[in-house]
mmCIF file with all atom_site columns, C-alpha atoms in Angstrom:
data_model
loop_
_atom_site.group_PDB
_atom_site.id
_atom_site.type_symbol
_atom_site.label_atom_id
_atom_site.label_alt_id
_atom_site.label_comp_id
_atom_site.label_asym_id
_atom_site.label_entity_id
_atom_site.label_seq_id
_atom_site.pdbx_PDB_ins_code
_atom_site.Cartn_x
_atom_site.Cartn_y
_atom_site.Cartn_z
_atom_site.occupancy
_atom_site.B_iso_or_equiv
_atom_site.pdbx_formal_charge
_atom_site.auth_seq_id
_atom_site.auth_comp_id
_atom_site.auth_asym_id
_atom_site.auth_atom_id
_atom_site.pdbx_PDB_model_num
ATOM 1   C CA . MET N 1 1   ? 21.867  0.962   -9.438  1.00 40.00 ? 1   MET N CA 1
ATOM 2   C CA . GLN N 1 2   ? 18.808  1.189   -7.229  1.00 44.00 ? 2   GLN N CA 1
ATOM 3   C CA . LYS N 1 3   ? 17.471  4.705   -6.817  1.00 44.00 ? 3   LYS N CA 1
ATOM 4   C CA . LYS N 1 4   ? 17.676  6.083   -3.288  1.00 45.00 ? 4   LYS N CA 1
ATOM 5   C CA . GLU N 1 5   ? 14.528  7.136   -1.453  1.00 41.00 ? 5   GLU N CA 1
ATOM 6   C CA . THR N 1 6   ? 14.365  10.830  -2.353  1.00 46.00 ? 6   THR N CA 1
ATOM 7   C CA . ASP N 1 7   ? 11.923  13.251  -3.913  1.00 61.00 ? 7   ASP N CA 1
ATOM 8   C CA . PHE N 1 8   ? 10.327  11.825  -7.081  1.00 67.00 ? 8   PHE N CA 1
ATOM 9   C CA . ALA N 1 9   ? 9.226   15.290  -8.181  1.00 64.00 ? 9   ALA N CA 1
ATOM 10  C CA . THR N 1 10  ? 12.773  16.616  -8.025  1.00 70.00 ? 10  THR N CA 1
ATOM 11  C CA . LEU N 1 11  ? 14.026  13.819  -10.249 1.00 69.00 ? 11  LEU N CA 1
ATOM 12  C CA . PHE N 1 12  ? 11.453  14.365  -12.979 1.00 72.00 ? 12  PHE N CA 1
ATOM 13  C CA . GLN N 1 13  ? 11.168  18.152  -12.845 1.00 66.00 ? 13  GLN N CA 1
ATOM 14  C CA . LYS N 1 14  ? 14.932  18.655  -12.802 1.00 67.00 ? 14  LYS N CA 1
ATOM 15  C CA . GLU N 1 15  ? 15.270  16.637  -16.003 1.00 67.00 ? 15  GLU N CA 1
ATOM 16  C CA . LYS N 1 16  ? 11.937  17.497  -17.567 1.00 63.00 ? 16  LYS N CA 1
ATOM 17  C CA . LYS N 1 17  ? 13.495  18.690  -20.830 1.00 64.00 ? 17  LYS N CA 1
ATOM 18  C CA . THR N 1 18  ? 15.852  15.735  -21.253 1.00 69.00 ? 18  THR N CA 1
ATOM 19  C CA . LEU N 1 19  ? 13.858  12.883  -19.744 1.00 79.00 ? 19  LEU N CA 1
ATOM 20  C CA . LYS N 1 20  ? 11.917  11.083  -22.459 1.00 88.00 ? 20  LYS N CA 1
ATOM 21  C CA . TYR N 1 21  ? 9.406   8.239   -22.341 1.00 92.00 ? 21  TYR N CA 1
ATOM 22  C CA . ILE N 1 22  ? 10.540  5.638   -24.902 1.00 95.00 ? 22  ILE N CA 1
ATOM 23  C CA . GLY N 1 23  ? 8.214   2.690   -24.344 1.00 95.00 ? 23  GLY N CA 1
ATOM 24  C CA . THR N 1 24  ? 6.975   -0.093  -22.092 1.00 96.00 ? 24  THR N CA 1
ATOM 25  C CA . LEU N 1 25  ? 8.555   -3.510  -21.615 1.00 96.00 ? 25  LEU N CA 1
ATOM 26  C CA . ASP N 1 26  ? 6.249   -6.501  -21.077 1.00 96.00 ? 26  ASP N CA 1
ATOM 27  C CA . ARG N 1 27  ? 3.318   -4.153  -20.323 1.00 96.00 ? 27  ARG N CA 1
ATOM 28  C CA . THR N 1 28  ? 4.831   -3.647  -16.867 1.00 97.00 ? 28  THR N CA 1
ATOM 29  C CA . TYR N 1 29  ? 8.058   -1.648  -16.974 1.00 97.00 ? 29  TYR N CA 1
ATOM 30  C CA . LEU N 1 30  ? 7.929   1.981   -18.098 1.00 96.00 ? 30  LEU N CA 1
ATOM 31  C CA . LEU N 1 31  ? 11.157  3.138   -19.746 1.00 96.00 ? 31  LEU N CA 1
ATOM 32  C CA . PHE N 1 32  ? 12.444  6.706   -19.629 1.00 93.00 ? 32  PHE N CA 1
ATOM 33  C CA . LEU N 1 33  ? 15.644  7.791   -21.373 1.00 91.00 ? 33  LEU N CA 1
ATOM 34  C CA . ARG N 1 34  ? 18.091  10.085  -19.561 1.00 86.00 ? 34  ARG N CA 1
ATOM 35  C CA . GLU N 1 35  ? 21.317  11.513  -20.933 1.00 83.00 ? 35  GLU N CA 1
ATOM 36  C CA . LYS N 1 36  ? 23.424  8.496   -19.952 1.00 86.00 ? 36  LYS N CA 1
ATOM 37  C CA . SER N 1 37  ? 20.973  6.039   -18.440 1.00 89.00 ? 37  SER N CA 1
ATOM 38  C CA . ILE N 1 38  ? 17.514  4.504   -18.642 1.00 92.00 ? 38  ILE N CA 1
ATOM 39  C CA . LEU N 1 39  ? 15.005  4.695   -15.806 1.00 91.00 ? 39  LEU N CA 1
ATOM 40  C CA . CYS N 1 40  ? 12.849  1.585   -15.546 1.00 94.00 ? 40  CYS N CA 1
ATOM 41  C CA . ILE N 1 41  ? 9.656   2.038   -13.517 1.00 95.00 ? 41  ILE N CA 1
ATOM 42  C CA . ASP N 1 42  ? 7.503   -0.833  -12.282 1.00 97.00 ? 42  ASP N CA 1
ATOM 43  C CA . GLN N 1 43  ? 3.996   0.524   -12.960 1.00 97.00 ? 43  GLN N CA 1
ATOM 44  C CA . HIS N 1 44  ? 2.365   -1.633  -10.283 1.00 97.00 ? 44  HIS N CA 1
ATOM 45  C CA . ALA N 1 45  ? 4.886   -0.837  -7.547  1.00 96.00 ? 45  ALA N CA 1
ATOM 46  C CA . LEU N 1 46  ? 4.749   2.899   -8.262  1.00 95.00 ? 46  LEU N CA 1
ATOM 47  C CA . HIS N 1 47  ? 0.953   3.093   -8.325  1.00 97.00 ? 47  HIS N CA 1
ATOM 48  C CA . GLU N 1 48  ? 0.761   0.822   -5.284  1.00 97.00 ? 48  GLU N CA 1
ATOM 49  C CA . LYS N 1 49  ? 2.902   3.233   -3.231  1.00 95.00 ? 49  LYS N CA 1
ATOM 50  C CA . ILE N 1 50  ? 0.834   6.199   -4.408  1.00 95.00 ? 50  ILE N CA 1
ATOM 51  C CA . MET N 1 51  ? -2.360  4.471   -3.278  1.00 95.00 ? 51  MET N CA 1
ATOM 52  C CA . TYR N 1 52  ? -0.740  3.453   0.010   1.00 95.00 ? 52  TYR N CA 1
ATOM 53  C CA . GLU N 1 53  ? 0.341   7.003   0.821   1.00 93.00 ? 53  GLU N CA 1
ATOM 54  C CA . ASP N 1 54  ? -3.061  8.346   -0.196  1.00 92.00 ? 54  ASP N CA 1
ATOM 55  C CA . PHE N 1 55  ? -4.848  5.821   2.040   1.00 92.00 ? 55  PHE N CA 1
ATOM 56  C CA . MET N 1 56  ? -2.640  6.593   5.044   1.00 91.00 ? 56  MET N CA 1
ATOM 57  C CA . LYS N 1 57  ? -3.211  10.323  4.590   1.00 88.00 ? 57  LYS N CA 1
ATOM 58  C CA . LYS N 1 58  ? -6.992  9.994   4.302   1.00 86.00 ? 58  LYS N CA 1
ATOM 59  C CA . LYS N 1 59  ? -7.327  7.568   7.217   1.00 85.00 ? 59  LYS N CA 1
ATOM 60  C CA . GLN N 1 60  ? -5.957  10.213  9.590   1.00 80.00 ? 60  GLN N CA 1
ATOM 61  C CA . ASN N 1 61  ? -9.161  12.174  8.994   1.00 73.00 ? 61  ASN N CA 1
ATOM 62  C CA . GLU N 1 62  ? -11.488 9.161   8.941   1.00 71.00 ? 62  GLU N CA 1
ATOM 63  C CA . GLU N 1 63  ? -10.242 6.562   11.407  1.00 66.00 ? 63  GLU N CA 1
ATOM 64  C CA . SER N 1 64  ? -11.944 8.107   14.448  1.00 73.00 ? 64  SER N CA 1
ATOM 65  C CA . THR N 1 65  ? -15.320 8.389   12.669  1.00 86.00 ? 65  THR N CA 1
ATOM 66  C CA . PHE N 1 66  ? -17.477 5.287   12.442  1.00 91.00 ? 66  PHE N CA 1
ATOM 67  C CA . HIS N 1 67  ? -19.951 4.190   9.796   1.00 89.00 ? 67  HIS N CA 1
ATOM 68  C CA . ARG N 1 68  ? -23.018 2.417   11.194  1.00 91.00 ? 68  ARG N CA 1
ATOM 69  C CA . LEU N 1 69  ? -24.018 -0.545  9.051   1.00 90.00 ? 69  LEU N CA 1
ATOM 70  C CA . LEU N 1 70  ? -27.585 -0.643  7.791   1.00 88.00 ? 70  LEU N CA 1
ATOM 71  C CA . PHE N 1 71  ? -27.724 -4.396  8.422   1.00 88.00 ? 71  PHE N CA 1
ATOM 72  C CA . GLU N 1 72  ? -25.741 -6.407  10.964  1.00 84.00 ? 72  GLU N CA 1
ATOM 73  C CA . GLN N 1 73  ? -23.130 -8.611  9.327   1.00 89.00 ? 73  GLN N CA 1
ATOM 74  C CA . PHE N 1 74  ? -22.040 -12.020 10.642  1.00 91.00 ? 74  PHE N CA 1
ATOM 75  C CA . TYR N 1 75  ? -18.526 -13.466 10.306  1.00 91.00 ? 75  TYR N CA 1
ATOM 76  C CA . ALA N 1 76  ? -17.408 -16.913 11.475  1.00 90.00 ? 76  ALA N CA 1
ATOM 77  C CA . LEU N 1 77  ? -14.310 -17.121 13.698  1.00 88.00 ? 77  LEU N CA 1
ATOM 78  C CA . GLY N 1 78  ? -12.102 -19.833 15.151  1.00 88.00 ? 78  GLY N CA 1
ATOM 79  C CA . GLU N 1 79  ? -11.638 -20.336 18.887  1.00 88.00 ? 79  GLU N CA 1
ATOM 80  C CA . THR N 1 80  ? -8.219  -18.663 19.089  1.00 90.00 ? 80  THR N CA 1
ATOM 81  C CA . GLU N 1 81  ? -9.512  -15.732 17.032  1.00 90.00 ? 81  GLU N CA 1
ATOM 82  C CA . VAL N 1 82  ? -12.407 -15.208 19.426  1.00 89.00 ? 82  VAL N CA 1
ATOM 83  C CA . ILE N 1 83  ? -10.013 -15.201 22.383  1.00 89.00 ? 83  ILE N CA 1
ATOM 84  C CA . ALA N 1 84  ? -7.830  -12.551 20.698  1.00 90.00 ? 84  ALA N CA 1
ATOM 85  C CA . LEU N 1 85  ? -10.897 -10.517 19.814  1.00 90.00 ? 85  LEU N CA 1
ATOM 86  C CA . GLU N 1 86  ? -12.275 -10.514 23.363  1.00 90.00 ? 86  GLU N CA 1
ATOM 87  C CA . LYS N 1 87  ? -8.859  -9.753  24.846  1.00 91.00 ? 87  LYS N CA 1
ATOM 88  C CA . ASN N 1 88  ? -8.457  -6.684  22.607  1.00 92.00 ? 88  ASN N CA 1
ATOM 89  C CA . LYS N 1 89  ? -12.114 -5.599  22.454  1.00 91.00 ? 89  LYS N CA 1
ATOM 90  C CA . ASP N 1 90  ? -11.591 -2.056  23.781  1.00 93.00 ? 90  ASP N CA 1
ATOM 91  C CA . PHE N 1 91  ? -8.631  -1.443  21.467  1.00 92.00 ? 91  PHE N CA 1
ATOM 92  C CA . ILE N 1 92  ? -10.462 -2.796  18.393  1.00 92.00 ? 92  ILE N CA 1
ATOM 93  C CA . GLU N 1 93  ? -13.651 -0.851  19.070  1.00 91.00 ? 93  GLU N CA 1
ATOM 94  C CA . GLU N 1 94  ? -11.721 2.356   19.628  1.00 91.00 ? 94  GLU N CA 1
ATOM 95  C CA . CYS N 1 95  ? -9.749  2.113   16.389  1.00 90.00 ? 95  CYS N CA 1
ATOM 96  C CA . PHE N 1 96  ? -11.367 -0.198  13.839  1.00 92.00 ? 96  PHE N CA 1
ATOM 97  C CA . PHE N 1 97  ? -14.866 -1.591  14.303  1.00 92.00 ? 97  PHE N CA 1
ATOM 98  C CA . LYS N 1 98  ? -17.593 -2.170  16.872  1.00 92.00 ? 98  LYS N CA 1
ATOM 99  C CA . PHE N 1 99  ? -18.952 -5.670  17.335  1.00 92.00 ? 99  PHE N CA 1
ATOM 100 C CA . THR N 1 100 ? -20.751 -8.218  19.482  1.00 91.00 ? 100 THR N CA 1
ATOM 101 C CA . LEU N 1 101 ? -20.311 -11.974 19.680  1.00 90.00 ? 101 LEU N CA 1
ATOM 102 C CA . THR N 1 102 ? -23.080 -14.520 19.237  1.00 89.00 ? 102 THR N CA 1
ATOM 103 C CA . GLN N 1 103 ? -23.948 -16.541 22.349  1.00 88.00 ? 103 GLN N CA 1
ATOM 104 C CA . ASP N 1 104 ? -22.034 -19.584 21.139  1.00 89.00 ? 104 ASP N CA 1
ATOM 105 C CA . LYS N 1 105 ? -19.014 -17.326 20.477  1.00 85.00 ? 105 LYS N CA 1
ATOM 106 C CA . LYS N 1 106 ? -18.524 -18.721 17.006  1.00 85.00 ? 106 LYS N CA 1
ATOM 107 C CA . ASN N 1 107 ? -19.552 -15.638 15.059  1.00 88.00 ? 107 ASN N CA 1
ATOM 108 C CA . ILE N 1 108 ? -18.842 -11.933 15.232  1.00 90.00 ? 108 ILE N CA 1
ATOM 109 C CA . ILE N 1 109 ? -21.655 -9.470  14.570  1.00 92.00 ? 109 ILE N CA 1
ATOM 110 C CA . LEU N 1 110 ? -20.296 -6.309  12.968  1.00 92.00 ? 110 LEU N CA 1
ATOM 111 C CA . ASN N 1 111 ? -22.268 -3.164  13.870  1.00 92.00 ? 111 ASN N CA 1
ATOM 112 C CA . GLU N 1 112 ? -20.035 -0.199  12.970  1.00 93.00 ? 112 GLU N CA 1
ATOM 113 C CA . ILE N 1 113 ? -16.753 0.240   11.119  1.00 92.00 ? 113 ILE N CA 1
ATOM 114 C CA . SER N 1 114 ? -14.215 3.039   10.770  1.00 90.00 ? 114 SER N CA 1
ATOM 115 C CA . TYR N 1 115 ? -14.874 5.213   7.716   1.00 89.00 ? 115 TYR N CA 1
ATOM 116 C CA . ALA N 1 116 ? -11.300 4.532   6.650   1.00 89.00 ? 116 ALA N CA 1
ATOM 117 C CA . LEU N 1 117 ? -12.201 0.844   6.260   1.00 90.00 ? 117 LEU N CA 1
ATOM 118 C CA . LYS N 1 118 ? -15.706 0.977   4.840   1.00 85.00 ? 118 LYS N CA 1
ATOM 119 C CA . ASN N 1 119 ? -14.673 0.249   1.241   1.00 85.00 ? 119 ASN N CA 1
ATOM 120 C CA . ILE N 1 120 ? -12.375 -2.691  2.009   1.00 88.00 ? 120 ILE N CA 1
ATOM 121 C CA . ASP N 1 121 ? -13.334 -6.379  2.190   1.00 90.00 ? 121 ASP N CA 1
ATOM 122 C CA . ARG N 1 122 ? -14.470 -6.745  5.804   1.00 89.00 ? 122 ARG N CA 1
ATOM 123 C CA . THR N 1 123 ? -13.662 -10.436 6.102   1.00 89.00 ? 123 THR N CA 1
ATOM 124 C CA . VAL N 1 124 ? -10.064 -9.691  5.145   1.00 89.00 ? 124 VAL N CA 1
ATOM 125 C CA . ILE N 1 125 ? -9.905  -6.717  7.542   1.00 89.00 ? 125 ILE N CA 1
ATOM 126 C CA . ILE N 1 126 ? -11.175 -8.722  10.503  1.00 91.00 ? 126 ILE N CA 1
ATOM 127 C CA . LYS N 1 127 ? -8.731  -11.562 9.855   1.00 90.00 ? 127 LYS N CA 1
ATOM 128 C CA . LYS N 1 128 ? -5.840  -9.155  9.285   1.00 90.00 ? 128 LYS N CA 1
ATOM 129 C CA . ILE N 1 129 ? -6.479  -7.255  12.525  1.00 91.00 ? 129 ILE N CA 1
ATOM 130 C CA . ILE N 1 130 ? -6.908  -10.406 14.620  1.00 91.00 ? 130 ILE N CA 1
ATOM 131 C CA . ASN N 1 131 ? -3.823  -12.101 13.172  1.00 90.00 ? 131 ASN N CA 1
ATOM 132 C CA . THR N 1 132 ? -1.691  -9.021  13.778  1.00 91.00 ? 132 THR N CA 1
ATOM 133 C CA . LEU N 1 133 ? -2.906  -8.749  17.375  1.00 90.00 ? 133 LEU N CA 1
ATOM 134 C CA . MET N 1 134 ? -2.119  -12.425 17.984  1.00 90.00 ? 134 MET N CA 1
ATOM 135 C CA . ARG N 1 135 ? 1.322   -12.085 16.405  1.00 90.00 ? 135 ARG N CA 1
ATOM 136 C CA . GLU N 1 136 ? 2.177   -8.895  18.295  1.00 87.00 ? 136 GLU N CA 1
ATOM 137 C CA . GLU N 1 137 ? 0.627   -9.775  21.615  1.00 84.00 ? 137 GLU N CA 1
ATOM 138 C CA . HIS N 1 138 ? 3.509   -8.313  23.628  1.00 86.00 ? 138 HIS N CA 1
ATOM 139 C CA . ASN N 1 139 ? 3.948   -5.115  21.631  1.00 87.00 ? 139 ASN N CA 1
ATOM 140 C CA . SER N 1 140 ? 2.661   -1.738  22.745  1.00 89.00 ? 140 SER N CA 1
ATOM 141 C CA . LYS N 1 141 ? -0.680  -0.350  21.591  1.00 87.00 ? 141 LYS N CA 1
ATOM 142 C CA . LYS N 1 142 ? 1.139   2.219   19.458  1.00 89.00 ? 142 LYS N CA 1
ATOM 143 C CA . GLU N 1 143 ? 3.180   -0.473  17.702  1.00 91.00 ? 143 GLU N CA 1
ATOM 144 C CA . LYS N 1 144 ? 0.119   -2.641  17.100  1.00 90.00 ? 144 LYS N CA 1
ATOM 145 C CA . LEU N 1 145 ? -1.814  0.304   15.705  1.00 90.00 ? 145 LEU N CA 1
ATOM 146 C CA . HIS N 1 146 ? 0.989   1.261   13.336  1.00 91.00 ? 146 HIS N CA 1
ATOM 147 C CA . HIS N 1 147 ? 1.466   -2.276  12.036  1.00 92.00 ? 147 HIS N CA 1
ATOM 148 C CA . ILE N 1 148 ? -2.244  -2.937  11.540  1.00 92.00 ? 148 ILE N CA 1
ATOM 149 C CA . TRP N 1 149 ? -2.812  0.271   9.574   1.00 93.00 ? 149 TRP N CA 1
ATOM 150 C CA . HIS N 1 150 ? 0.312   -0.407  7.516   1.00 93.00 ? 150 HIS N CA 1
ATOM 151 C CA . GLU N 1 151 ? -0.853  -3.908  6.600   1.00 92.00 ? 151 GLU N CA 1
ATOM 152 C CA . ILE N 1 152 ? -4.386  -2.772  5.772   1.00 93.00 ? 152 ILE N CA 1
ATOM 153 C CA . ALA N 1 153 ? -3.116  0.120   3.630   1.00 93.00 ? 153 ALA N CA 1
ATOM 154 C CA . ALA N 1 154 ? -0.639  -2.147  1.840   1.00 94.00 ? 154 ALA N CA 1
ATOM 155 C CA . LEU N 1 155 ? -3.372  -4.704  1.177   1.00 92.00 ? 155 LEU N CA 1
ATOM 156 C CA . TYR N 1 156 ? -5.755  -2.039  -0.129  1.00 93.00 ? 156 TYR N CA 1
ATOM 157 C CA . ALA N 1 157 ? -3.078  -0.537  -2.378  1.00 95.00 ? 157 ALA N CA 1
ATOM 158 C CA . CYS N 1 158 ? -1.955  -3.891  -3.785  1.00 94.00 ? 158 CYS N CA 1
ATOM 159 C CA . LYS N 1 159 ? -5.515  -4.965  -4.629  1.00 92.00 ? 159 LYS N CA 1
ATOM 160 C CA . ASN N 1 160 ? -6.460  -1.679  -6.296  1.00 94.00 ? 160 ASN N CA 1
ATOM 161 C CA . ALA N 1 161 ? -3.261  -0.521  -8.006  1.00 96.00 ? 161 ALA N CA 1
ATOM 162 C CA . ILE N 1 162 ? -2.537  -0.866  -11.712 1.00 97.00 ? 162 ILE N CA 1
ATOM 163 C CA . LYS N 1 163 ? -1.374  -4.410  -12.307 1.00 97.00 ? 163 LYS N CA 1
ATOM 164 C CA . GLY N 1 164 ? 1.751   -5.666  -14.017 1.00 96.00 ? 164 GLY N CA 1
ATOM 165 C CA . GLY N 1 165 ? 0.757   -6.739  -17.516 1.00 96.00 ? 165 GLY N CA 1
ATOM 166 C CA . GLU N 1 166 ? -2.026  -4.159  -17.683 1.00 96.00 ? 166 GLU N CA 1
ATOM 167 C CA . SER N 1 167 ? -1.814  -2.100  -20.865 1.00 96.00 ? 167 SER N CA 1
ATOM 168 C CA . LEU N 1 168 ? -1.573  1.669   -20.394 1.00 96.00 ? 168 LEU N CA 1
ATOM 169 C CA . SER N 1 169 ? -1.726  4.409   -22.995 1.00 96.00 ? 169 SER N CA 1
ATOM 170 C CA . GLU N 1 170 ? 1.083   6.939   -23.138 1.00 93.00 ? 170 GLU N CA 1
ATOM 171 C CA . ASN N 1 171 ? -1.279  9.562   -21.659 1.00 94.00 ? 171 ASN N CA 1
ATOM 172 C CA . GLN N 1 172 ? -2.040  7.242   -18.725 1.00 96.00 ? 172 GLN N CA 1
ATOM 173 C CA . ILE N 1 173 ? 1.665   6.616   -18.181 1.00 94.00 ? 173 ILE N CA 1
ATOM 174 C CA . ILE N 1 174 ? 2.476   10.329  -18.135 1.00 90.00 ? 174 ILE N CA 1
ATOM 175 C CA . ALA N 1 175 ? -0.471  10.911  -15.782 1.00 92.00 ? 175 ALA N CA 1
ATOM 176 C CA . LEU N 1 176 ? 0.864   8.217   -13.423 1.00 94.00 ? 176 LEU N CA 1
ATOM 177 C CA . VAL N 1 177 ? 4.337   9.747   -13.379 1.00 90.00 ? 177 VAL N CA 1
ATOM 178 C CA . ASN N 1 178 ? 2.891   13.233  -12.842 1.00 87.00 ? 178 ASN N CA 1
ATOM 179 C CA . GLU N 1 179 ? 0.755   11.963  -9.965  1.00 90.00 ? 179 GLU N CA 1
ATOM 180 C CA . ALA N 1 180 ? 3.800   10.379  -8.345  1.00 90.00 ? 180 ALA N CA 1
ATOM 181 C CA . GLN N 1 181 ? 5.429   13.803  -8.222  1.00 86.00 ? 181 GLN N CA 1
ATOM 182 C CA . ASN N 1 182 ? 2.911   14.801  -5.537  1.00 87.00 ? 182 ASN N CA 1
ATOM 183 C CA . TYR N 1 183 ? 4.472   12.304  -3.119  1.00 84.00 ? 183 TYR N CA 1
ATOM 184 C CA . GLU N 1 184 ? 7.917   12.416  -1.543  1.00 78.00 ? 184 GLU N CA 1
ATOM 185 C CA . LYS N 1 185 ? 8.717   8.733   -1.016  1.00 81.00 ? 185 LYS N CA 1
ATOM 186 C CA . VAL N 1 186 ? 7.560   6.477   -3.817  1.00 88.00 ? 186 VAL N CA 1
ATOM 187 C CA . PHE N 1 187 ? 10.759  4.722   -4.881  1.00 88.00 ? 187 PHE N CA 1
ATOM 188 C CA . PHE N 1 188 ? 9.737   1.637   -2.889  1.00 91.00 ? 188 PHE N CA 1
ATOM 189 C CA . CYS N 1 189 ? 6.345   -0.058  -2.688  1.00 93.00 ? 189 CYS N CA 1
ATOM 190 C CA . PRO N 1 190 ? 4.740   -0.769  0.742   1.00 93.00 ? 190 PRO N CA 1
ATOM 191 C CA . HIS N 1 191 ? 6.277   -4.255  0.703   1.00 92.00 ? 191 HIS N CA 1
ATOM 192 C CA . GLY N 1 192 ? 9.788   -2.907  0.157   1.00 92.00 ? 192 GLY N CA 1
ATOM 193 C CA . ARG N 1 193 ? 10.206  -3.687  -3.547  1.00 94.00 ? 193 ARG N CA 1
ATOM 194 C CA . PRO N 1 194 ? 11.816  -0.932  -5.651  1.00 92.00 ? 194 PRO N CA 1
ATOM 195 C CA . SER N 1 195 ? 9.485   0.909   -8.006  1.00 93.00 ? 195 SER N CA 1
ATOM 196 C CA . LEU N 1 196 ? 12.331  2.430   -9.996  1.00 91.00 ? 196 LEU N CA 1
ATOM 197 C CA . TYR N 1 197 ? 15.646  1.080   -11.229 1.00 91.00 ? 197 TYR N CA 1
ATOM 198 C CA . GLU N 1 198 ? 18.337  2.924   -13.162 1.00 89.00 ? 198 GLU N CA 1
ATOM 199 C CA . ILE N 1 199 ? 20.539  1.275   -15.782 1.00 92.00 ? 199 ILE N CA 1
ATOM 200 C CA . ASN N 1 200 ? 23.476  3.538   -16.667 1.00 91.00 ? 200 ASN N CA 1
ATOM 201 C CA . VAL N 1 201 ? 26.250  3.476   -19.245 1.00 91.00 ? 201 VAL N CA 1
ATOM 202 C CA . THR N 1 202 ? 28.822  2.226   -16.738 1.00 90.00 ? 202 THR N CA 1
ATOM 203 C CA . MET N 1 203 ? 26.663  -0.811  -15.988 1.00 92.00 ? 203 MET N CA 1
ATOM 204 C CA . LEU N 1 204 ? 26.277  -1.555  -19.697 1.00 90.00 ? 204 LEU N CA 1
ATOM 205 C CA . GLU N 1 205 ? 30.004  -1.180  -20.342 1.00 91.00 ? 205 GLU N CA 1
ATOM 206 C CA . LYS N 1 206 ? 30.681  -3.667  -17.572 1.00 90.00 ? 206 LYS N CA 1
ATOM 207 C CA . LEU N 1 207 ? 28.032  -6.032  -18.930 1.00 90.00 ? 207 LEU N CA 1
ATOM 208 C CA . PHE N 1 208 ? 29.554  -5.932  -22.407 1.00 91.00 ? 208 PHE N CA 1
ATOM 209 C CA . LYS N 1 209 ? 33.088  -6.091  -20.995 1.00 87.00 ? 209 LYS N CA 1
ATOM 210 C CA . ARG N 1 210 ? 34.136  -2.854  -22.708 1.00 84.00 ? 210 ARG N CA 1
ATOM 211 C CA . ASN N 1 211 ? 36.403  -1.836  -19.810 1.00 74.00 ? 211 ASN N CA 1
ATOM 212 C CA . GLU N 1 212 ? 38.529  -4.958  -19.873 1.00 67.00 ? 212 GLU N CA 1
#
């Protein structure tokens, strides 16, 4: 039974006295015992969604402020990428980064970048923005903006979240679960994968054919 998208804090605080951490499976899945079920949490998916939500919240305060680069940075582009860049220049410079093109139009010179993006791989950002603009050429500015920020936030979260197979101490696990309680919608990662799955007694009885 996949857990519905509800309030993570409510789930854990409501059952704080009965919910018990019992171990980790394959250094990836955190197991919590309930009265008649086991909650299995994907540590990467949960932390990924936390980081995604945190990024999206912070970018609201930082996206309109730009960081001027100390040194100009050059990035090579293909012909179709240059066309997309020039076509959307005003939109890109308003929301993401300010740039100029070299005379041969084969390289982009990055001058300023949104504070929300300053700690993310710039080559990846540039490619991600251009590819999204090319793919969503006929969409509205609002739709493009939403999809670009979503993809950047999801990329940032995936790269920086706790990985599957990464060993965590019990204190780190409890800290992760406690942190998740500060967010309302963390039962699915930014890519749509569930971060929590519940295995109950009814499912086990069916598996072991006890009801037949």
